[in-house]
XYZ file of C-alpha atoms in Angstrom:
316
model
C 0.155 0.242 -0.132
C 1.201 3.397 -0.787
C 2.674 5.383 2.314
C 2.326 8.631 0.426
C -0.869 10.987 1.158
C -2.903 13.056 -0.974
C -3.662 16.571 0.218
C -7.112 18.055 -1.993
C -6.639 21.984 -2.211
C -10.386 22.605 -1.184
C -12.418 25.728 -2.831
C -9.662 28.021 -4.329
C -11.302 30.846 -2.915
C -11.109 30.042 0.619
C -8.481 28.924 3.018
C -7.711 25.841 1.599
C -4.772 26.526 -0.291
C -2.950 28.681 2.721
C -3.448 25.895 5.222
C -2.282 23.512 2.816
C 1.166 25.473 1.836
C 1.241 26.488 5.708
C 1.277 22.379 6.711
C 3.834 21.450 3.664
C 6.261 24.148 4.262
C 6.858 22.766 8.003
C 7.280 19.150 7.116
C 10.368 17.181 7.288
C 12.093 16.635 3.800
C 10.889 12.699 4.308
C 7.098 13.681 4.878
C 7.015 16.450 1.866
C 8.116 13.218 -0.425
C 5.464 11.082 1.064
C 2.922 14.120 -0.216
C 0.899 14.946 -2.974
C -1.293 18.243 -3.383
C -4.409 17.736 -5.626
C -4.876 21.224 -6.783
C -4.130 24.392 -8.844
C -0.570 25.414 -8.604
C -0.759 29.485 -9.443
C -3.429 29.586 -6.489
C -1.143 27.598 -4.248
C 1.727 30.132 -5.181
C -0.765 32.765 -4.414
C -1.610 31.091 -1.286
C 2.251 31.064 -0.327
C 2.757 34.460 -0.921
C -0.257 35.686 1.247
C 0.876 33.611 4.205
C 4.572 34.280 3.927
C 5.755 31.061 3.561
C 8.610 29.864 1.073
C 7.760 26.123 -0.316
C 9.146 24.039 -3.178
C 5.875 22.740 -4.694
C 8.058 21.010 -7.524
C 7.245 17.358 -7.765
C 4.876 17.558 -5.085
C 1.493 19.020 -6.673
C -0.655 17.446 -9.477
C -1.672 20.669 -11.065
C -5.081 20.746 -12.194
C -5.800 23.855 -14.636
C -8.397 26.489 -13.330
C -9.423 29.066 -15.273
C -8.877 32.483 -14.258
C -6.568 31.289 -11.335
C -5.861 32.354 -8.946
C -9.461 33.333 -8.181
C -10.551 36.078 -6.163
C -10.205 35.491 -2.364
C -13.378 35.032 -0.313
C -15.703 35.142 -3.405
C -17.968 32.124 -3.740
C -18.346 31.030 -7.491
C -19.229 27.916 -9.432
C -16.171 28.211 -10.995
C -14.454 27.849 -7.588
C -16.960 24.830 -6.574
C -15.899 23.334 -9.667
C -12.501 23.135 -9.167
C -13.007 21.668 -5.586
C -14.405 18.957 -7.484
C -12.022 18.251 -9.582
C -9.509 18.553 -7.245
C -11.309 15.687 -5.197
C -12.058 13.376 -8.262
C -8.468 13.395 -9.303
C -7.569 12.069 -5.636
C -10.219 9.584 -5.539
C -8.867 7.964 -8.802
C -5.440 8.162 -7.256
C -6.447 6.427 -4.120
C -8.336 3.760 -6.018
C -5.348 3.513 -8.544
C -2.927 2.739 -5.416
C -1.166 5.620 -5.908
C -1.675 7.575 -2.500
C -2.794 6.035 0.374
C -4.978 8.420 1.574
C -6.819 11.617 0.922
C -6.624 14.810 3.212
C -9.515 16.946 2.610
C -9.065 20.972 2.665
C -12.853 22.381 3.257
C -15.187 23.133 0.224
C -18.065 25.076 0.157
C -21.455 23.050 -0.728
C -23.126 26.374 -1.936
C -20.151 26.749 -4.304
C -20.160 23.253 -4.936
C -23.989 23.005 -5.822
C -24.053 26.248 -8.098
C -21.155 24.081 -10.111
C -23.872 21.509 -10.955
C -22.352 18.800 -8.114
C -25.146 18.371 -5.630
C -23.960 16.690 -2.817
C -24.359 17.350 0.872
C -20.624 17.452 1.124
C -17.415 15.608 1.133
C -18.875 12.332 2.407
C -21.697 11.926 0.047
C -19.429 12.743 -2.676
C -16.881 10.608 -2.068
C -19.481 7.892 -1.730
C -20.929 8.620 -5.383
C -17.293 8.819 -6.556
C -16.518 5.206 -5.416
C -19.925 3.827 -5.846
C -20.519 3.026 -1.977
C -24.118 2.939 -0.938
C -23.404 5.252 2.175
C -20.498 5.958 4.598
C -20.283 7.252 8.387
C -18.881 10.650 9.185
C -16.457 10.450 12.386
C -15.124 12.977 14.336
C -11.622 12.260 16.357
C -10.056 14.030 18.565
C -7.703 13.071 21.559
C -10.268 12.506 24.313
C -13.371 12.317 22.704
C -14.440 10.274 19.310
C -17.746 10.331 17.595
C -19.785 8.759 14.933
C -22.773 9.850 13.108
C -25.992 7.907 12.619
C -26.911 10.235 10.217
C -25.328 13.804 9.354
C -26.063 16.438 6.533
C -30.020 15.949 6.556
C -32.754 18.103 8.411
C -33.557 17.288 11.929
C -36.855 15.685 11.215
C -35.176 13.690 8.421
C -32.298 12.577 11.135
C -35.148 11.765 13.297
C -36.370 9.223 10.544
C -32.787 7.692 9.723
C -32.928 6.241 13.488
C -33.329 2.574 12.510
C -32.008 -0.294 14.164
C -30.248 -1.431 10.916
C -28.310 1.833 10.579
C -27.611 2.450 14.030
C -25.958 -1.152 14.241
C -24.265 -0.419 11.023
C -22.779 2.758 12.435
C -21.914 0.506 15.616
C -19.829 -1.695 13.547
C -18.541 0.845 11.366
C -16.723 2.584 14.455
C -15.670 -0.828 16.127
C -14.145 -1.846 12.932
C -12.328 1.689 12.700
C -11.080 1.621 16.201
C -9.691 -1.775 16.015
C -7.719 -0.976 12.928
C -6.157 1.733 14.916
C -4.965 -0.550 17.645
C -7.880 -0.414 20.225
C -8.133 -4.476 20.719
C -11.809 -4.298 22.626
C -13.594 -0.534 21.562
C -15.807 0.726 24.516
C -18.645 2.122 22.511
C -21.317 4.555 24.264
C -24.748 5.157 21.922
C -26.106 8.222 22.978
C -30.188 8.074 22.917
C -32.206 10.284 20.715
C -34.670 11.678 22.867
C -34.413 13.533 26.411
C -33.255 10.862 28.935
C -33.932 8.189 26.171
C -37.560 9.130 26.404
C -38.111 8.634 30.282
C -39.902 5.137 29.330
C -42.274 6.355 27.207
C -42.790 9.720 28.465
C -40.950 11.506 25.688
C -41.024 9.493 23.008
C -40.675 5.339 22.573
C -37.509 5.619 19.681
C -34.849 5.142 21.925
C -36.558 1.331 23.351
C -38.268 0.450 20.010
C -35.138 1.596 17.343
C -32.080 2.424 19.137
C -31.986 -0.612 22.123
C -32.596 -3.531 19.966
C -29.248 -2.345 17.743
C -27.558 -2.313 20.689
C -28.449 -5.827 21.973
C -27.482 -7.140 18.596
C -24.207 -5.347 18.637
C -23.493 -7.000 21.832
C -24.585 -10.442 20.301
C -21.665 -10.044 17.738
C -19.009 -9.700 20.729
C -18.956 -5.447 20.640
C -18.582 -3.801 24.052
C -21.523 -1.686 23.586
C -23.752 0.413 25.762
C -26.869 2.243 25.438
C -28.872 3.953 24.522
C -27.299 6.440 27.339
C -28.816 9.994 28.041
C -26.923 12.556 25.460
C -26.387 15.049 28.331
C -24.300 13.123 29.827
C -22.649 10.641 27.394
C -20.331 12.639 26.210
C -18.719 13.721 29.426
C -18.513 10.429 30.509
C -16.791 9.576 27.185
C -14.455 12.513 27.512
C -13.720 11.476 31.201
C -12.390 8.397 29.825
C -15.022 5.645 30.386
C -15.613 4.977 26.653
C -13.552 5.127 23.333
C -16.425 6.199 20.966
C -19.929 7.683 21.314
C -22.227 6.872 18.361
C -24.267 10.031 18.101
C -27.603 9.878 16.681
C -27.622 13.184 14.294
C -25.023 16.035 13.439
C -25.113 18.529 15.777
C -25.809 15.782 19.165
C -21.683 15.194 17.858
C -20.484 18.154 16.267
C -21.320 20.256 19.554
C -19.655 18.513 22.043
C -16.536 17.501 19.476
C -16.462 21.751 18.426
C -16.429 22.698 22.333
C -13.563 20.455 23.365
C -11.133 20.002 20.038
C -12.536 22.607 17.924
C -8.766 23.453 16.406
C -7.606 19.734 16.856
C -10.462 17.490 15.506
C -10.457 15.506 12.535
C -13.289 14.295 10.038
C -12.563 10.795 8.953
C -14.640 8.794 6.184
C -15.607 5.362 7.079
C -17.075 2.511 5.090
C -15.571 3.745 1.936
C -12.929 1.545 -0.346
C -10.562 4.216 0.119
C -9.255 6.081 3.180
C -9.644 10.129 4.040
C -9.232 11.941 6.782
C -10.170 16.070 6.988
C -10.095 19.345 8.440
C -13.135 19.927 10.427
C -14.167 23.827 9.926
C -15.088 25.714 6.971
C -13.464 27.693 3.925
C -13.678 30.891 6.194
C -14.130 33.125 2.804
C -14.105 36.167 5.713
C -10.270 35.711 5.906
C -9.616 34.131 3.218
C -6.396 35.727 1.361
C -5.205 37.425 4.715
C -2.774 34.588 6.091
C -4.698 34.467 9.303
C -5.837 30.955 8.794
C -4.782 28.521 11.139
C -3.432 25.336 9.884
C -3.215 23.296 13.313
C -6.242 21.516 12.274
C -4.971 20.506 8.823
C -1.676 19.388 10.646
C -3.705 17.123 12.831
C -5.557 15.691 9.509
C -2.161 15.294 8.176
C -0.919 12.950 10.912
C -4.281 11.044 11.163
C -3.556 10.233 7.570
C 0.157 9.043 7.968
C -1.303 6.897 11.463
C -4.155 5.022 8.745
C -1.568 4.570 6.024
C 1.206 3.316 8.118
C -1.626 0.953 9.956
C -2.513 -0.691 6.670
C -1.961 -4.217 5.851
C 1.114 -4.419 3.521
């Protein structure tokens, strides 16, 4: 398996190019040799100038042309959305061909992506479509808290509809398998409830007893160390304190809020269930500061480190 990671530059009008060149500039020569950037070289050169770093891009950039590049910083446009899609598509094909071992994605703008005719809810849905995968799971990872989601970019009403025993069980399995790959021999998994106090025996809804508890029991029957449903107002504190290795969140904000409160700059977004590996920064394009050099690359460094951990742990 390739030990090379491929960084997609993200929306060329956002902060992705800046955090990419900042991260690459700090790499050792050995790590830089194991890195490829899928993006637009003129944009990366403009970003390097904006952040004030000198970085040799020769040999590490797979230059994908963008008409009019560099595009104006901080301006939403279909052209930028189309370019972001092409960067990702190129990296996916490289991963499928075995030329890179993991994709690290800089942020894209969903509105720009859709304006360009690419109608996805974000990276995870796009990667699933590009790889012909029925569905994938979003896992947010930090040192003290890891969360995997039953659903992500859907309405709250839609998220409730997706809480089904089969989907919850599939999410538990995906999280358990991922942590075992990272070296956890028997991951301790907590499943968050959907309703306040897990429905309080039917007072506030019966979904926890009817839909979530059966999935937990099925996972336990398969030998997984799973507990739940556990009220969401306490389970994250318990996991953060070391009682659990992973929490299964029932919907987007239930999982994102605790992660962003405790590890805003360091949490890594990981796609689970795809035939290729992908990690990502857990922030947006930040159009308001794009091109100013202010964007922090702490999160990008964390995503790269996680990607290197994944490729190092792959079987030969």
